[in-house]
PDB file of C-alpha atoms in Angstrom:
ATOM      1  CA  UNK A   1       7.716   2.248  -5.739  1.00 86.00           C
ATOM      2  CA  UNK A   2       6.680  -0.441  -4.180  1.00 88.00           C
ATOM      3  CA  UNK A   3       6.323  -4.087  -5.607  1.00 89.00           C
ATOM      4  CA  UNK A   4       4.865  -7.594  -4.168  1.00 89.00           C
ATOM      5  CA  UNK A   5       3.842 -11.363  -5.741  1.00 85.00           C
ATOM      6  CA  UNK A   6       0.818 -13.190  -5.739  1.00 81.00           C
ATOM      7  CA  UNK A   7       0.994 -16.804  -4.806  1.00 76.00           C
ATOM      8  CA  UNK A   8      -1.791 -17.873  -6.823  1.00 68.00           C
ATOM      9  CA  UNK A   9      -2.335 -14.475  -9.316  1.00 62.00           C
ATOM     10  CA  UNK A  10      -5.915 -15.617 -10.739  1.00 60.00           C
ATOM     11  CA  UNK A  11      -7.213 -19.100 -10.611  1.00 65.00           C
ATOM     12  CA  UNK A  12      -9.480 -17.478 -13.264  1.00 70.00           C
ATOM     13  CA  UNK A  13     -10.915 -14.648 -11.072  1.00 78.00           C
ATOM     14  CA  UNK A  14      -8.547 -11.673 -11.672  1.00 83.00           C
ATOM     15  CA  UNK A  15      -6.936  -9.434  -8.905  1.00 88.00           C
ATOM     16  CA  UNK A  16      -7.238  -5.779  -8.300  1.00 91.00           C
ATOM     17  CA  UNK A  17      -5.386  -3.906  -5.179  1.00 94.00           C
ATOM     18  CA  UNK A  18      -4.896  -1.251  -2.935  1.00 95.00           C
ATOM     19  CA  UNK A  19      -2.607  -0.084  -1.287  1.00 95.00           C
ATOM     20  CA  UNK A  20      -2.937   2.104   1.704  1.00 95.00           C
ATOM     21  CA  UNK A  21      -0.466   4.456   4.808  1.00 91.00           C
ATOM     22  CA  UNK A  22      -0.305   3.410   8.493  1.00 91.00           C
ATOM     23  CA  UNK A  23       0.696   6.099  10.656  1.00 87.00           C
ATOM     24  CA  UNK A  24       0.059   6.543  14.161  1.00 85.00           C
ATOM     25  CA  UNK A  25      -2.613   4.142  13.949  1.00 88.00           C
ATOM     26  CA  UNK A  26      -4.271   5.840  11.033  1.00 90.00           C
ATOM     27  CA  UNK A  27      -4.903   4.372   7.532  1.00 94.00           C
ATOM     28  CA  UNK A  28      -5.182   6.111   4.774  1.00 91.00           C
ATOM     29  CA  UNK A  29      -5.935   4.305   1.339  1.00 94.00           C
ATOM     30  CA  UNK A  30      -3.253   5.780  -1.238  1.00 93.00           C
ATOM     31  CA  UNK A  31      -5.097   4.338  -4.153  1.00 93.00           C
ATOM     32  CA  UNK A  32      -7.443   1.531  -5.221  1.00 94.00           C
ATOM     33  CA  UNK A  33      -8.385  -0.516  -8.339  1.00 92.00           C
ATOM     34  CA  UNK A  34      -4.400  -1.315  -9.120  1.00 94.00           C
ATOM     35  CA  UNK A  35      -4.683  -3.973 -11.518  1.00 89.00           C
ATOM     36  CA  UNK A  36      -0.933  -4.999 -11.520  1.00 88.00           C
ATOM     37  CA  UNK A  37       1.589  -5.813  -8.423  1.00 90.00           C
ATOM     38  CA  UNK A  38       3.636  -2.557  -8.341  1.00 92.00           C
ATOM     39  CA  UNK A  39       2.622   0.944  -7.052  1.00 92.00           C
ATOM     40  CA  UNK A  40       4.417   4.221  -7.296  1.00 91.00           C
ATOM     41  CA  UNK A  41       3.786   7.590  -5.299  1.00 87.00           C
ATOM     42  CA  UNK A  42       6.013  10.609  -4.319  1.00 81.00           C
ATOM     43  CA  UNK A  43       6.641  10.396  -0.704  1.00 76.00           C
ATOM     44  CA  UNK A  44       6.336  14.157  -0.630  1.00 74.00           C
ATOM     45  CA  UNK A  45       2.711  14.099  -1.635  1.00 78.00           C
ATOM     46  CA  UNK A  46       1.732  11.764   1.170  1.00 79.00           C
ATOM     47  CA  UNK A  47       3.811  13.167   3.792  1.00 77.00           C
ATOM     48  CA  UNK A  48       3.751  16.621   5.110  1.00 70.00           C
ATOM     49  CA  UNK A  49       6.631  18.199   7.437  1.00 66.00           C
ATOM     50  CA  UNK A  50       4.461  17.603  10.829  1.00 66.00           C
ATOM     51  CA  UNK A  51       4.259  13.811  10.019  1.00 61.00           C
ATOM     52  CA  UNK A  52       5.534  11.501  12.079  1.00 65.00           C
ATOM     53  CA  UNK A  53       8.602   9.561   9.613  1.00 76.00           C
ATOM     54  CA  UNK A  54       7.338   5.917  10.878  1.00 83.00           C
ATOM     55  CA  UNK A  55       5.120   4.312   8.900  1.00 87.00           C
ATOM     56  CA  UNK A  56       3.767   1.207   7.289  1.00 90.00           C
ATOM     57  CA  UNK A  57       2.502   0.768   3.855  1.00 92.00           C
ATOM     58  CA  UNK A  58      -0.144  -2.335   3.894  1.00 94.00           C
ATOM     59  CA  UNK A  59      -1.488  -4.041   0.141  1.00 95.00           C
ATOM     60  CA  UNK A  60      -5.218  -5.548   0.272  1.00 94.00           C
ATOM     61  CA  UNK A  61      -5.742  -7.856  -2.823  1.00 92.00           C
ATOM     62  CA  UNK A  62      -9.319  -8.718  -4.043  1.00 90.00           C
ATOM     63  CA  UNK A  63     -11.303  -9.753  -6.754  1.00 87.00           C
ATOM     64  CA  UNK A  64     -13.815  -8.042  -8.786  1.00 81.00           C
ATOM     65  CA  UNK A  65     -16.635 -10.255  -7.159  1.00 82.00           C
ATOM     66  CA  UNK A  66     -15.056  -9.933  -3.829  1.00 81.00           C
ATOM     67  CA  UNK A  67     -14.691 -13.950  -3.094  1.00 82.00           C
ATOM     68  CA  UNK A  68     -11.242 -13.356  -3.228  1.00 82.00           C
ATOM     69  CA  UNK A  69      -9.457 -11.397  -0.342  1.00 88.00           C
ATOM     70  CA  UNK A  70      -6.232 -11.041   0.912  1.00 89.00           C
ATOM     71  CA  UNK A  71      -3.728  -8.245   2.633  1.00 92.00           C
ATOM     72  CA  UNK A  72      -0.271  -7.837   3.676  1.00 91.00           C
ATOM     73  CA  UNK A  73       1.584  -5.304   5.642  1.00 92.00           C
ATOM     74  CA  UNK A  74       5.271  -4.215   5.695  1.00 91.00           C
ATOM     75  CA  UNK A  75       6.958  -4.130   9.126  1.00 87.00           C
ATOM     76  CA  UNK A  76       7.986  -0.215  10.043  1.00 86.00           C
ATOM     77  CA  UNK A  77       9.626   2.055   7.922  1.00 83.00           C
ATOM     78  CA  UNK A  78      11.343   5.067   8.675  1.00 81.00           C
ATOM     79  CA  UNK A  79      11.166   7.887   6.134  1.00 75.00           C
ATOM     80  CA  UNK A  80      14.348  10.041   6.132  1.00 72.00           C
ATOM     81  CA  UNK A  81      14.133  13.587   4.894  1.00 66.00           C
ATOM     82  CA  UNK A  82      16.909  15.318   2.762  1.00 66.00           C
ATOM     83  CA  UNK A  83      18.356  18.601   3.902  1.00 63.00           C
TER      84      UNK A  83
END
């Protein structure tokens, strides 16, 4: 799960996300149209064996009329596998 907060959440104009993987220089949107601040996914449906375990996970915010725009990026995670 992953969570974040909006400085300024409306101003009247309301927010939808989405939230997207960096790896190797690749994005890949994970979902779109998240209408709150928190997103949840099983790491083992985005990530196969042959993946590389760095990665970044990166939030764009906008509004429905797109006036409003805005992302964020985490720095670079490692994913660790269980054995």
């Amino acid at each position: 799960t992953i969570n974040w907060r909006v400085k300024n959440p409306d101003d009247g104009n309301p927010l939808h996300f989405s939230v997207s993987k960096i790896q190797n220089g690749v994005e890949t949107q994970l979902s779109r149209g998240v209408a709150g601040t928190q997103f949840s996914v099983r790491l083992d449906s985005i990530f196969t064996d042959q993946d590389s375990s760095h990665f970044s996970l990166k939030v764009r915010a906008y509004s429905v009329d797109q006036m409003i725009k805005g992302e964020a990026e985490t720095s670079e995670l490692k994913l660790v596998r269980a054995r």
